[in-house]
């Protein structure tokens, strides 16, 4: 009986050690954002000039135009929006930058042709994977409806942040809340990269 107790005790200790080793993260990852959270795409415009229209088709009026390198955000609060066919193109509803507003907003939203369905396929905008600061900005823990709970500040321009997701994403409830992590900075108290929401108006997606 004593022998069994000793063996069982050792096996129990080994089990606990294996369990803890499996669940304790061994590298720096994320401590705040989660991959299963709903999100929408942030795209980088590749066309030299892209018309934003009031509806999904070339028959709708042009309400704005954005140039190469502009960042647009998918306007899909339900996160279940697919492409919409219209004419010879597939369309997405997007937020586009309007300097008179100073942030991504419903007042600056329209439809942008994603790619053509006739002839060789040309994409007007693409997924992005990193973003760099264009002015001083901060990282926050909360996204809806306003950014709050500052955890980091980035005072300089051209500081690169990495997308937390495989492609750059934003919060569906706030197109200004881009999901990023800071692999260049120090770690948080748990040894993870800092990650959170950064104001996309202060960033340039690449």
CSV table of C-alpha atoms in Angstrom, one decimal:
chain,number,residue,atom,x,y,z
A,1,UNK,CA,0.0,0.0,0.0
A,2,UNK,CA,2.9,2.4,0.8
A,3,UNK,CA,4.6,1.5,-2.4
A,4,UNK,CA,1.4,2.2,-4.4
A,5,UNK,CA,1.0,5.6,-2.6
A,6,UNK,CA,4.5,6.6,-3.5
A,7,UNK,CA,4.2,5.6,-7.2
A,8,UNK,CA,0.7,7.2,-7.5
A,9,UNK,CA,2.1,10.4,-5.9
A,10,UNK,CA,4.9,10.6,-8.4
A,11,UNK,CA,2.5,10.0,-11.3
A,12,UNK,CA,0.2,12.7,-10.0
A,13,UNK,CA,3.1,15.2,-9.8
A,14,UNK,CA,4.2,14.4,-13.3
A,15,UNK,CA,0.6,14.8,-14.5
A,16,UNK,CA,0.3,18.3,-12.9
A,17,UNK,CA,3.7,19.3,-14.3
A,18,UNK,CA,2.6,18.3,-17.8
A,19,UNK,CA,-0.7,20.0,-17.5
A,20,UNK,CA,0.8,23.3,-16.3
A,21,UNK,CA,3.6,23.1,-19.0
A,22,UNK,CA,1.0,22.6,-21.7
A,23,UNK,CA,-1.1,25.7,-20.7
A,24,UNK,CA,1.6,28.1,-19.8
A,25,UNK,CA,2.6,30.1,-22.9
A,26,UNK,CA,6.2,29.6,-23.9
A,27,UNK,CA,6.5,32.7,-26.2
A,28,UNK,CA,5.3,36.2,-26.5
A,29,UNK,CA,1.9,36.3,-28.1
A,30,UNK,CA,-1.2,38.3,-27.1
A,31,UNK,CA,-2.7,39.0,-23.8
A,32,UNK,CA,-5.7,41.2,-24.6
A,33,UNK,CA,-7.1,40.5,-28.1
A,34,UNK,CA,-8.6,37.2,-29.1
A,35,UNK,CA,-8.6,35.6,-32.5
A,36,UNK,CA,-12.3,34.5,-32.3
A,37,UNK,CA,-13.6,38.0,-31.9
A,38,UNK,CA,-15.7,39.4,-34.7
A,39,UNK,CA,-13.8,41.7,-37.1
A,40,UNK,CA,-13.8,43.4,-40.5
A,41,UNK,CA,-11.1,44.0,-43.1
A,42,UNK,CA,-8.9,47.0,-43.5
A,43,UNK,CA,-7.8,47.3,-47.2
A,44,UNK,CA,-5.0,49.3,-48.9
A,45,UNK,CA,-6.1,50.8,-52.3
A,46,UNK,CA,-3.9,49.7,-55.2
A,47,UNK,CA,-5.8,51.4,-58.0
A,48,UNK,CA,-4.5,54.8,-59.1
A,49,UNK,CA,-8.0,56.2,-58.5
A,50,UNK,CA,-11.0,54.4,-57.0
A,51,UNK,CA,-14.5,55.8,-57.2
A,52,UNK,CA,-16.7,55.5,-54.2
A,53,UNK,CA,-20.4,55.2,-55.2
A,54,UNK,CA,-23.7,55.5,-53.5
A,55,UNK,CA,-24.6,51.9,-54.5
A,56,UNK,CA,-23.0,48.7,-55.7
A,57,UNK,CA,-22.8,49.4,-59.4
A,58,UNK,CA,-21.4,51.9,-62.0
A,59,UNK,CA,-24.9,53.3,-62.5
A,60,UNK,CA,-24.8,54.8,-59.1
A,61,UNK,CA,-23.4,58.4,-58.6
A,62,UNK,CA,-19.8,58.9,-57.5
A,63,UNK,CA,-19.8,60.4,-54.0
A,64,UNK,CA,-16.0,60.4,-53.4
A,65,UNK,CA,-12.7,59.3,-54.9
A,66,UNK,CA,-9.7,57.8,-53.2
A,67,UNK,CA,-6.2,57.4,-54.5
A,68,UNK,CA,-3.5,54.7,-54.5
A,69,UNK,CA,-2.3,54.0,-50.9
A,70,UNK,CA,-5.5,55.1,-49.2
A,71,UNK,CA,-6.9,52.9,-46.5
A,72,UNK,CA,-10.5,51.9,-46.5
A,73,UNK,CA,-12.4,49.8,-44.0
A,74,UNK,CA,-15.2,47.2,-44.6
A,75,UNK,CA,-18.5,48.6,-43.4
A,76,UNK,CA,-20.2,45.4,-42.2
A,77,UNK,CA,-21.5,45.7,-38.6
A,78,UNK,CA,-22.9,42.1,-38.8
A,79,UNK,CA,-19.6,40.7,-40.1
A,80,UNK,CA,-21.7,38.5,-42.4
A,81,UNK,CA,-21.5,40.7,-45.5
A,82,UNK,CA,-20.4,39.1,-48.7
A,83,UNK,CA,-19.6,40.7,-52.0
A,84,UNK,CA,-22.4,42.3,-53.9
A,85,UNK,CA,-22.6,41.9,-57.7
A,86,UNK,CA,-23.3,45.0,-59.8
A,87,UNK,CA,-22.5,45.4,-63.5
A,88,UNK,CA,-19.1,43.9,-64.3
A,89,UNK,CA,-17.7,44.2,-60.8
A,90,UNK,CA,-18.0,42.8,-57.3
A,91,UNK,CA,-18.5,45.4,-54.6
A,92,UNK,CA,-17.9,46.0,-50.9
A,93,UNK,CA,-19.5,48.6,-48.8
A,94,UNK,CA,-16.7,50.6,-47.1
A,95,UNK,CA,-15.7,53.5,-44.9
A,96,UNK,CA,-13.4,56.0,-46.7
A,97,UNK,CA,-11.3,58.8,-45.2
A,98,UNK,CA,-12.9,62.3,-45.3
A,99,UNK,CA,-10.6,65.0,-43.9
A,100,UNK,CA,-13.6,67.2,-43.1
A,101,UNK,CA,-14.7,64.6,-40.6
A,102,UNK,CA,-11.3,63.5,-39.2
A,103,UNK,CA,-12.1,59.9,-38.6
A,104,UNK,CA,-13.9,56.9,-40.2
A,105,UNK,CA,-17.6,57.5,-39.9
A,106,UNK,CA,-21.0,56.5,-41.3
A,107,UNK,CA,-21.1,59.9,-42.9
A,108,UNK,CA,-18.2,58.8,-45.2
A,109,UNK,CA,-19.4,55.4,-46.4
A,110,UNK,CA,-20.1,54.1,-49.8
A,111,UNK,CA,-19.5,51.2,-52.3
A,112,UNK,CA,-16.1,50.4,-53.8
A,113,UNK,CA,-15.6,48.0,-56.7
A,114,UNK,CA,-13.3,45.2,-55.5
A,115,UNK,CA,-12.5,43.4,-58.8
A,116,UNK,CA,-13.9,43.1,-62.3
A,117,UNK,CA,-15.8,40.0,-63.5
A,118,UNK,CA,-15.1,40.5,-67.2
A,119,UNK,CA,-11.7,40.1,-68.7
A,120,UNK,CA,-8.4,39.6,-66.7
A,121,UNK,CA,-9.1,40.1,-63.0
A,122,UNK,CA,-7.7,43.3,-61.4
A,123,UNK,CA,-8.1,44.0,-57.7
A,124,UNK,CA,-8.6,47.6,-56.8
A,125,UNK,CA,-7.6,47.0,-53.1
A,126,UNK,CA,-5.8,44.4,-51.1
A,127,UNK,CA,-5.4,43.1,-47.6
A,128,UNK,CA,-2.8,44.8,-45.4
A,129,UNK,CA,-0.6,43.1,-42.7
A,130,UNK,CA,1.1,46.0,-40.9
A,131,UNK,CA,0.4,49.6,-40.1
A,132,UNK,CA,2.8,52.4,-39.3
A,133,UNK,CA,1.9,55.6,-37.3
A,134,UNK,CA,1.4,58.7,-39.3
A,135,UNK,CA,1.1,60.8,-36.1
A,136,UNK,CA,1.2,60.3,-32.4
A,137,UNK,CA,-1.4,57.8,-31.3
A,138,UNK,CA,-2.1,55.3,-28.5
A,139,UNK,CA,-3.2,51.7,-28.0
A,140,UNK,CA,-6.4,50.9,-26.1
A,141,UNK,CA,-8.1,47.9,-24.5
A,142,UNK,CA,-11.7,48.9,-25.4
A,143,UNK,CA,-13.1,49.6,-28.9
A,144,UNK,CA,-16.9,50.2,-28.6
A,145,UNK,CA,-18.2,52.7,-29.1
A,146,UNK,CA,-15.1,54.9,-28.4
A,147,UNK,CA,-11.5,53.9,-27.8
A,148,UNK,CA,-10.7,53.8,-24.1
A,149,UNK,CA,-8.4,52.3,-21.6
A,150,UNK,CA,-5.0,53.4,-22.9
A,151,UNK,CA,-2.2,50.9,-22.4
A,152,UNK,CA,0.6,52.3,-24.6
A,153,UNK,CA,1.5,55.5,-26.4
A,154,UNK,CA,3.4,56.0,-29.6
A,155,UNK,CA,4.7,59.5,-29.8
A,156,UNK,CA,6.6,59.3,-33.1
A,157,UNK,CA,5.7,58.8,-36.7
A,158,UNK,CA,6.6,55.8,-38.8
A,159,UNK,CA,6.5,53.3,-35.9
A,160,UNK,CA,5.5,49.9,-37.2
A,161,UNK,CA,2.8,47.8,-35.6
A,162,UNK,CA,1.9,44.3,-36.6
A,163,UNK,CA,-1.6,43.0,-37.4
A,164,UNK,CA,-2.9,40.8,-34.6
A,165,UNK,CA,-4.8,38.7,-37.2
A,166,UNK,CA,-3.3,37.2,-40.3
A,167,UNK,CA,-4.6,40.3,-42.2
A,168,UNK,CA,-5.2,43.7,-40.8
A,169,UNK,CA,-8.6,43.9,-39.2
A,170,UNK,CA,-10.8,46.5,-37.4
A,171,UNK,CA,-13.7,46.3,-35.0
A,172,UNK,CA,-17.1,46.0,-36.6
A,173,UNK,CA,-18.6,48.4,-34.1
A,174,UNK,CA,-15.8,51.0,-34.6
A,175,UNK,CA,-14.0,51.3,-38.0
A,176,UNK,CA,-11.3,53.4,-36.2
A,177,UNK,CA,-10.4,50.6,-33.8
A,178,UNK,CA,-7.7,48.6,-35.7
A,179,UNK,CA,-6.5,45.3,-34.1
A,180,UNK,CA,-2.7,45.5,-33.7
A,181,UNK,CA,0.2,44.3,-31.6
A,182,UNK,CA,3.5,45.8,-30.8
A,183,UNK,CA,6.4,43.3,-31.4
A,184,UNK,CA,9.0,46.1,-31.1
A,185,UNK,CA,8.2,47.2,-27.6
A,186,UNK,CA,8.7,45.6,-24.2
A,187,UNK,CA,6.4,42.9,-22.9
A,188,UNK,CA,3.5,43.2,-20.4
A,189,UNK,CA,3.5,41.8,-16.9
A,190,UNK,CA,2.6,38.3,-18.3
A,191,UNK,CA,5.4,38.3,-20.8
A,192,UNK,CA,3.2,38.9,-23.9
A,193,UNK,CA,3.4,41.4,-26.7
A,194,UNK,CA,1.2,44.3,-26.0
A,195,UNK,CA,-1.9,44.2,-28.2
A,196,UNK,CA,-5.1,46.2,-28.5
A,197,UNK,CA,-7.0,48.7,-30.5
A,198,UNK,CA,-5.2,51.7,-32.3
A,199,UNK,CA,-6.9,54.6,-34.0
A,200,UNK,CA,-6.7,53.8,-37.7
A,201,UNK,CA,-7.0,57.5,-38.6
A,202,UNK,CA,-3.5,57.9,-37.2
A,203,UNK,CA,-2.1,54.9,-39.1
A,204,UNK,CA,-1.1,53.9,-42.6
A,205,UNK,CA,-1.8,50.3,-43.6
A,206,UNK,CA,0.7,48.4,-45.7
